[in-house]
Amino acid sequence: MLNIPNFLTLLRIALVPYIAMRLLDGAYATACVLFIISALSDWVDGVIARHWNQRTRFGAMADPLADKLTMLTVTLLLTYLHALPWWFTLAVILRDVLIVAGALAFHFMIGQLVMAPSRISKLNTALAFILLVTVLAIEAGFLPDGPWRAALLYSTFLTTVLSGGWYVYVWGRKAIEARKAI
């Protein structure tokens, strides 16, 4: 069903190649604006879906996929363009692989996994967004570079590692409880 939240999710997915092309062209200002539009549409689609009860199965699957696709594309390209360090991007990729692999392993070995984002994961998402907008804005010349860029980078790195560890801990505990119940 194509409702407004699902349309906005599809719009976010469609924006990814345009953001990528602008980054590769060195048009950081345009990429920054498109990235902010994408993030705002994510917020708007969530508000609409919750407030007007327009949640769908498609939206539940496509929305986080659109988020990951957008964030990972921008992170990878900023690393390729030497605006972010490789070790940061490696941590982001490893965390995402860990979450997907862990969820699949739990599903096939234990049973259905009910996933809810943790507070540390929500903080990580917020910091990652702020970091990416900041780096894009610096590269576009909208903001001067400063020590707060490094502070944001290390804070986001820390929450990336902690949130990945949190999921391993929670799923491990759930797996032990499920095994005891058998």
PDB file of C-alpha atoms in Angstrom:
ATOM      1  CA  MET A   1       0.000   0.000   0.000  1.00  0.00           C
ATOM      2  CA  LEU A   2       1.474   3.324  -1.034  1.00  0.00           C
ATOM      3  CA  ASN A   3       0.654   5.773   1.720  1.00  0.00           C
ATOM      4  CA  ILE A   4       2.512   9.006   2.494  1.00  0.00           C
ATOM      5  CA  PRO A   5       5.107   7.444   4.853  1.00  0.00           C
ATOM      6  CA  ASN A   6       5.905   4.696   2.334  1.00  0.00           C
ATOM      7  CA  PHE A   7       6.153   7.255  -0.474  1.00  0.00           C
ATOM      8  CA  LEU A   8       8.614   9.287   1.613  1.00  0.00           C
ATOM      9  CA  THR A   9      10.647   6.136   2.282  1.00  0.00           C
ATOM     10  CA  LEU A  10      10.799   5.407  -1.459  1.00  0.00           C
ATOM     11  CA  LEU A  11      11.788   9.034  -2.052  1.00  0.00           C
ATOM     12  CA  ARG A  12      14.671   8.637   0.415  1.00  0.00           C
ATOM     13  CA  ILE A  13      15.860   5.530  -1.417  1.00  0.00           C
ATOM     14  CA  ALA A  14      15.622   7.395  -4.737  1.00  0.00           C
ATOM     15  CA  LEU A  15      17.713  10.280  -3.323  1.00  0.00           C
ATOM     16  CA  VAL A  16      20.687   8.025  -2.502  1.00  0.00           C
ATOM     17  CA  PRO A  17      22.186   7.915  -6.024  1.00  0.00           C
ATOM     18  CA  TYR A  18      21.777  11.690  -6.375  1.00  0.00           C
ATOM     19  CA  ILE A  19      23.547  12.294  -3.073  1.00  0.00           C
ATOM     20  CA  ALA A  20      26.296   9.897  -4.173  1.00  0.00           C
ATOM     21  CA  MET A  21      26.706  11.591  -7.560  1.00  0.00           C
ATOM     22  CA  ARG A  22      26.916  15.030  -5.958  1.00  0.00           C
ATOM     23  CA  LEU A  23      29.583  13.817  -3.540  1.00  0.00           C
ATOM     24  CA  LEU A  24      31.627  12.247  -6.322  1.00  0.00           C
ATOM     25  CA  ASP A  25      31.300  15.480  -8.320  1.00  0.00           C
ATOM     26  CA  GLY A  26      32.604  17.450  -5.325  1.00  0.00           C
ATOM     27  CA  ALA A  27      29.262  19.261  -4.943  1.00  0.00           C
ATOM     28  CA  TYR A  28      29.270  18.980  -1.152  1.00  0.00           C
ATOM     29  CA  ALA A  29      26.731  21.767  -0.660  1.00  0.00           C
ATOM     30  CA  THR A  30      24.131  20.006  -2.809  1.00  0.00           C
ATOM     31  CA  ALA A  31      24.923  16.649  -1.191  1.00  0.00           C
ATOM     32  CA  CYS A  32      24.538  18.230   2.252  1.00  0.00           C
ATOM     33  CA  VAL A  33      21.136  19.733   1.396  1.00  0.00           C
ATOM     34  CA  LEU A  34      19.899  16.454  -0.148  1.00  0.00           C
ATOM     35  CA  PHE A  35      21.121  14.512   2.886  1.00  0.00           C
ATOM     36  CA  ILE A  36      19.272  16.875   5.240  1.00  0.00           C
ATOM     37  CA  ILE A  37      16.106  16.581   3.108  1.00  0.00           C
ATOM     38  CA  SER A  38      16.423  12.806   3.298  1.00  0.00           C
ATOM     39  CA  ALA A  39      16.792  12.889   7.088  1.00  0.00           C
ATOM     40  CA  LEU A  40      13.865  15.282   7.517  1.00  0.00           C
ATOM     41  CA  SER A  41      11.657  13.088   5.326  1.00  0.00           C
ATOM     42  CA  ASP A  42      12.605  10.134   7.548  1.00  0.00           C
ATOM     43  CA  TRP A  43      11.430  12.063  10.594  1.00  0.00           C
ATOM     44  CA  VAL A  44       8.227  13.220   8.840  1.00  0.00           C
ATOM     45  CA  ASP A  45       7.317   9.737   7.627  1.00  0.00           C
ATOM     46  CA  GLY A  46       7.743   8.397  11.158  1.00  0.00           C
ATOM     47  CA  VAL A  47       5.523  11.104  12.635  1.00  0.00           C
ATOM     48  CA  ILE A  48       2.819  10.541  10.016  1.00  0.00           C
ATOM     49  CA  ALA A  49       2.960   6.752  10.350  1.00  0.00           C
ATOM     50  CA  ARG A  50       2.600   6.908  14.140  1.00  0.00           C
ATOM     51  CA  HIS A  51       0.143   9.798  14.419  1.00  0.00           C
ATOM     52  CA  TRP A  52      -2.268   8.665  11.694  1.00  0.00           C
ATOM     53  CA  ASN A  53      -1.667   4.938  12.226  1.00  0.00           C
ATOM     54  CA  GLN A  54      -0.244   4.435   8.737  1.00  0.00           C
ATOM     55  CA  ARG A  55       2.273   1.779   9.717  1.00  0.00           C
ATOM     56  CA  THR A  56       2.668  -0.987   7.166  1.00  0.00           C
ATOM     57  CA  ARG A  57       4.733  -4.142   6.878  1.00  0.00           C
ATOM     58  CA  PHE A  58       6.486  -2.598   3.860  1.00  0.00           C
ATOM     59  CA  GLY A  59       7.321   0.528   5.849  1.00  0.00           C
ATOM     60  CA  ALA A  60       8.611  -1.510   8.785  1.00  0.00           C
ATOM     61  CA  MET A  61      11.105  -3.207   6.463  1.00  0.00           C
ATOM     62  CA  ALA A  62      11.853  -0.441   3.945  1.00  0.00           C
ATOM     63  CA  ASP A  63      12.299   2.470   6.377  1.00  0.00           C
ATOM     64  CA  PRO A  64      15.338   1.065   8.224  1.00  0.00           C
ATOM     65  CA  LEU A  65      16.723  -0.160   4.904  1.00  0.00           C
ATOM     66  CA  ALA A  66      16.443   3.361   3.458  1.00  0.00           C
ATOM     67  CA  ASP A  67      18.158   4.754   6.559  1.00  0.00           C
ATOM     68  CA  LYS A  68      21.040   2.277   6.355  1.00  0.00           C
ATOM     69  CA  LEU A  69      21.420   2.742   2.605  1.00  0.00           C
ATOM     70  CA  THR A  70      21.594   6.523   2.950  1.00  0.00           C
ATOM     71  CA  MET A  71      23.894   6.618   5.981  1.00  0.00           C
ATOM     72  CA  LEU A  72      26.220   3.903   4.709  1.00  0.00           C
ATOM     73  CA  THR A  73      26.486   5.418   1.218  1.00  0.00           C
ATOM     74  CA  VAL A  74      27.391   8.839   2.601  1.00  0.00           C
ATOM     75  CA  THR A  75      29.809   7.332   5.138  1.00  0.00           C
ATOM     76  CA  LEU A  76      31.558   5.205   2.498  1.00  0.00           C
ATOM     77  CA  LEU A  77      31.862   8.070   0.036  1.00  0.00           C
ATOM     78  CA  LEU A  78      33.129  10.527   2.650  1.00  0.00           C
ATOM     79  CA  THR A  79      35.763   7.932   3.539  1.00  0.00           C
ATOM     80  CA  TYR A  80      36.646   7.439  -0.128  1.00  0.00           C
ATOM     81  CA  LEU A  81      36.977  11.219  -0.437  1.00  0.00           C
ATOM     82  CA  HIS A  82      39.225  11.312   2.687  1.00  0.00           C
ATOM     83  CA  ALA A  83      36.737  13.310   4.763  1.00  0.00           C
ATOM     84  CA  LEU A  84      36.283  10.438   7.261  1.00  0.00           C
ATOM     85  CA  PRO A  85      38.914   7.954   8.486  1.00  0.00           C
ATOM     86  CA  TRP A  86      38.775   4.345   7.280  1.00  0.00           C
ATOM     87  CA  TRP A  87      38.729   2.921  10.827  1.00  0.00           C
ATOM     88  CA  PHE A  88      35.500   4.769  11.582  1.00  0.00           C
ATOM     89  CA  THR A  89      33.804   3.411   8.473  1.00  0.00           C
ATOM     90  CA  LEU A  90      35.092  -0.082   9.217  1.00  0.00           C
ATOM     91  CA  ALA A  91      33.479   0.101  12.675  1.00  0.00           C
ATOM     92  CA  VAL A  92      30.167   1.223  11.130  1.00  0.00           C
ATOM     93  CA  ILE A  93      30.227  -1.610   8.583  1.00  0.00           C
ATOM     94  CA  LEU A  94      31.215  -4.233  11.157  1.00  0.00           C
ATOM     95  CA  ARG A  95      28.434  -3.093  13.505  1.00  0.00           C
ATOM     96  CA  ASP A  96      25.834  -3.324  10.743  1.00  0.00           C
ATOM     97  CA  VAL A  97      27.095  -6.744   9.619  1.00  0.00           C
ATOM     98  CA  LEU A  98      27.082  -7.900  13.247  1.00  0.00           C
ATOM     99  CA  ILE A  99      23.480  -6.750  13.704  1.00  0.00           C
ATOM    100  CA  VAL A 100      22.230  -8.374  10.489  1.00  0.00           C
ATOM    101  CA  ALA A 101      24.187 -11.606  11.027  1.00  0.00           C
ATOM    102  CA  GLY A 102      23.141 -11.762  14.678  1.00  0.00           C
ATOM    103  CA  ALA A 103      19.480 -11.212  13.846  1.00  0.00           C
ATOM    104  CA  LEU A 104      19.569 -13.888  11.135  1.00  0.00           C
ATOM    105  CA  ALA A 105      21.397 -16.362  13.370  1.00  0.00           C
ATOM    106  CA  PHE A 106      18.928 -15.770  16.193  1.00  0.00           C
ATOM    107  CA  HIS A 107      15.974 -16.156  13.825  1.00  0.00           C
ATOM    108  CA  PHE A 108      17.179 -19.447  12.348  1.00  0.00           C
ATOM    109  CA  MET A 109      18.630 -20.983  15.523  1.00  0.00           C
ATOM    110  CA  ILE A 110      16.263 -19.746  18.237  1.00  0.00           C
ATOM    111  CA  GLY A 111      13.132 -18.263  16.697  1.00  0.00           C
ATOM    112  CA  GLN A 112      11.521 -14.967  15.878  1.00  0.00           C
ATOM    113  CA  LEU A 113      13.452 -11.981  17.122  1.00  0.00           C
ATOM    114  CA  VAL A 114      11.605  -8.895  18.250  1.00  0.00           C
ATOM    115  CA  MET A 115      13.976  -6.005  17.655  1.00  0.00           C
ATOM    116  CA  ALA A 116      13.601  -2.621  19.235  1.00  0.00           C
ATOM    117  CA  PRO A 117      16.331  -0.009  18.977  1.00  0.00           C
ATOM    118  CA  SER A 118      18.133   0.577  22.251  1.00  0.00           C
ATOM    119  CA  ARG A 119      18.792   4.023  23.671  1.00  0.00           C
ATOM    120  CA  ILE A 120      22.469   3.734  22.793  1.00  0.00           C
ATOM    121  CA  SER A 121      21.494   2.785  19.239  1.00  0.00           C
ATOM    122  CA  LYS A 122      19.186   5.805  18.970  1.00  0.00           C
ATOM    123  CA  LEU A 123      21.971   8.022  20.315  1.00  0.00           C
ATOM    124  CA  ASN A 124      24.357   6.475  17.792  1.00  0.00           C
ATOM    125  CA  THR A 125      21.967   7.212  14.930  1.00  0.00           C
ATOM    126  CA  ALA A 126      21.565  10.823  16.058  1.00  0.00           C
ATOM    127  CA  LEU A 127      25.322  11.323  16.454  1.00  0.00           C
ATOM    128  CA  ALA A 128      26.015   9.676  13.085  1.00  0.00           C
ATOM    129  CA  PHE A 129      23.549  12.015  11.394  1.00  0.00           C
ATOM    130  CA  ILE A 130      25.055  15.064  13.120  1.00  0.00           C
ATOM    131  CA  LEU A 131      28.566  13.898  12.217  1.00  0.00           C
ATOM    132  CA  LEU A 132      27.713  13.361   8.550  1.00  0.00           C
ATOM    133  CA  VAL A 133      25.910  16.704   8.243  1.00  0.00           C
ATOM    134  CA  THR A 134      28.838  18.409   9.987  1.00  0.00           C
ATOM    135  CA  VAL A 135      31.438  16.811   7.712  1.00  0.00           C
ATOM    136  CA  LEU A 136      29.358  17.634   4.622  1.00  0.00           C
ATOM    137  CA  ALA A 137      28.913  21.221   5.831  1.00  0.00           C
ATOM    138  CA  ILE A 138      32.655  21.588   6.513  1.00  0.00           C
ATOM    139  CA  GLU A 139      33.548  20.146   3.111  1.00  0.00           C
ATOM    140  CA  ALA A 140      30.975  22.478   1.485  1.00  0.00           C
ATOM    141  CA  GLY A 141      32.510  25.477   3.256  1.00  0.00           C
ATOM    142  CA  PHE A 142      29.374  26.168   5.328  1.00  0.00           C
ATOM    143  CA  LEU A 143      31.235  25.546   8.606  1.00  0.00           C
ATOM    144  CA  PRO A 144      34.847  26.004   9.633  1.00  0.00           C
ATOM    145  CA  ASP A 145      36.724  22.870  10.619  1.00  0.00           C
ATOM    146  CA  GLY A 146      37.506  22.611  14.306  1.00  0.00           C
ATOM    147  CA  PRO A 147      38.168  20.287  17.233  1.00  0.00           C
ATOM    148  CA  TRP A 148      34.446  19.573  17.590  1.00  0.00           C
ATOM    149  CA  ARG A 149      34.670  17.560  14.339  1.00  0.00           C
ATOM    150  CA  ALA A 150      37.037  15.128  16.049  1.00  0.00           C
ATOM    151  CA  ALA A 151      34.884  15.120  19.195  1.00  0.00           C
ATOM    152  CA  LEU A 152      31.847  14.181  17.099  1.00  0.00           C
ATOM    153  CA  LEU A 153      33.833  11.527  15.252  1.00  0.00           C
ATOM    154  CA  TYR A 154      35.091   9.845  18.435  1.00  0.00           C
ATOM    155  CA  SER A 155      31.696  10.110  20.164  1.00  0.00           C
ATOM    156  CA  THR A 156      29.997   8.498  17.180  1.00  0.00           C
ATOM    157  CA  PHE A 157      32.681   5.806  17.019  1.00  0.00           C
ATOM    158  CA  LEU A 158      32.178   5.049  20.717  1.00  0.00           C
ATOM    159  CA  THR A 159      28.385   4.756  20.401  1.00  0.00           C
ATOM    160  CA  THR A 160      28.835   2.605  17.280  1.00  0.00           C
ATOM    161  CA  VAL A 161      30.950   0.116  19.229  1.00  0.00           C
ATOM    162  CA  LEU A 162      28.745   0.265  22.340  1.00  0.00           C
ATOM    163  CA  SER A 163      25.504  -0.213  20.420  1.00  0.00           C
ATOM    164  CA  GLY A 164      26.931  -3.208  18.553  1.00  0.00           C
ATOM    165  CA  GLY A 165      28.034  -4.702  21.866  1.00  0.00           C
ATOM    166  CA  TRP A 166      24.629  -3.999  23.389  1.00  0.00           C
ATOM    167  CA  TYR A 167      22.841  -5.986  20.678  1.00  0.00           C
ATOM    168  CA  VAL A 168      25.231  -8.925  21.168  1.00  0.00           C
ATOM    169  CA  TYR A 169      24.583  -8.825  24.921  1.00  0.00           C
ATOM    170  CA  VAL A 170      20.776  -8.595  24.619  1.00  0.00           C
ATOM    171  CA  TRP A 171      20.494 -11.270  21.943  1.00  0.00           C
ATOM    172  CA  GLY A 172      22.857 -13.549  23.852  1.00  0.00           C
ATOM    173  CA  ARG A 173      20.732 -13.186  26.966  1.00  0.00           C
ATOM    174  CA  LYS A 174      17.544 -13.885  24.977  1.00  0.00           C
ATOM    175  CA  ALA A 175      19.161 -16.935  23.369  1.00  0.00           C
ATOM    176  CA  ILE A 176      20.139 -18.325  26.786  1.00  0.00           C
ATOM    177  CA  GLU A 177      16.606 -17.740  28.105  1.00  0.00           C
ATOM    178  CA  ALA A 178      15.092 -19.412  25.030  1.00  0.00           C
ATOM    179  CA  ARG A 179      17.388 -22.444  25.418  1.00  0.00           C
ATOM    180  CA  LYS A 180      16.456 -22.775  29.097  1.00  0.00           C
ATOM    181  CA  ALA A 181      12.763 -22.757  28.177  1.00  0.00           C
ATOM    182  CA  ILE A 182      13.228 -25.800  25.901  1.00  0.00           C
TER     183      ILE A 182
END
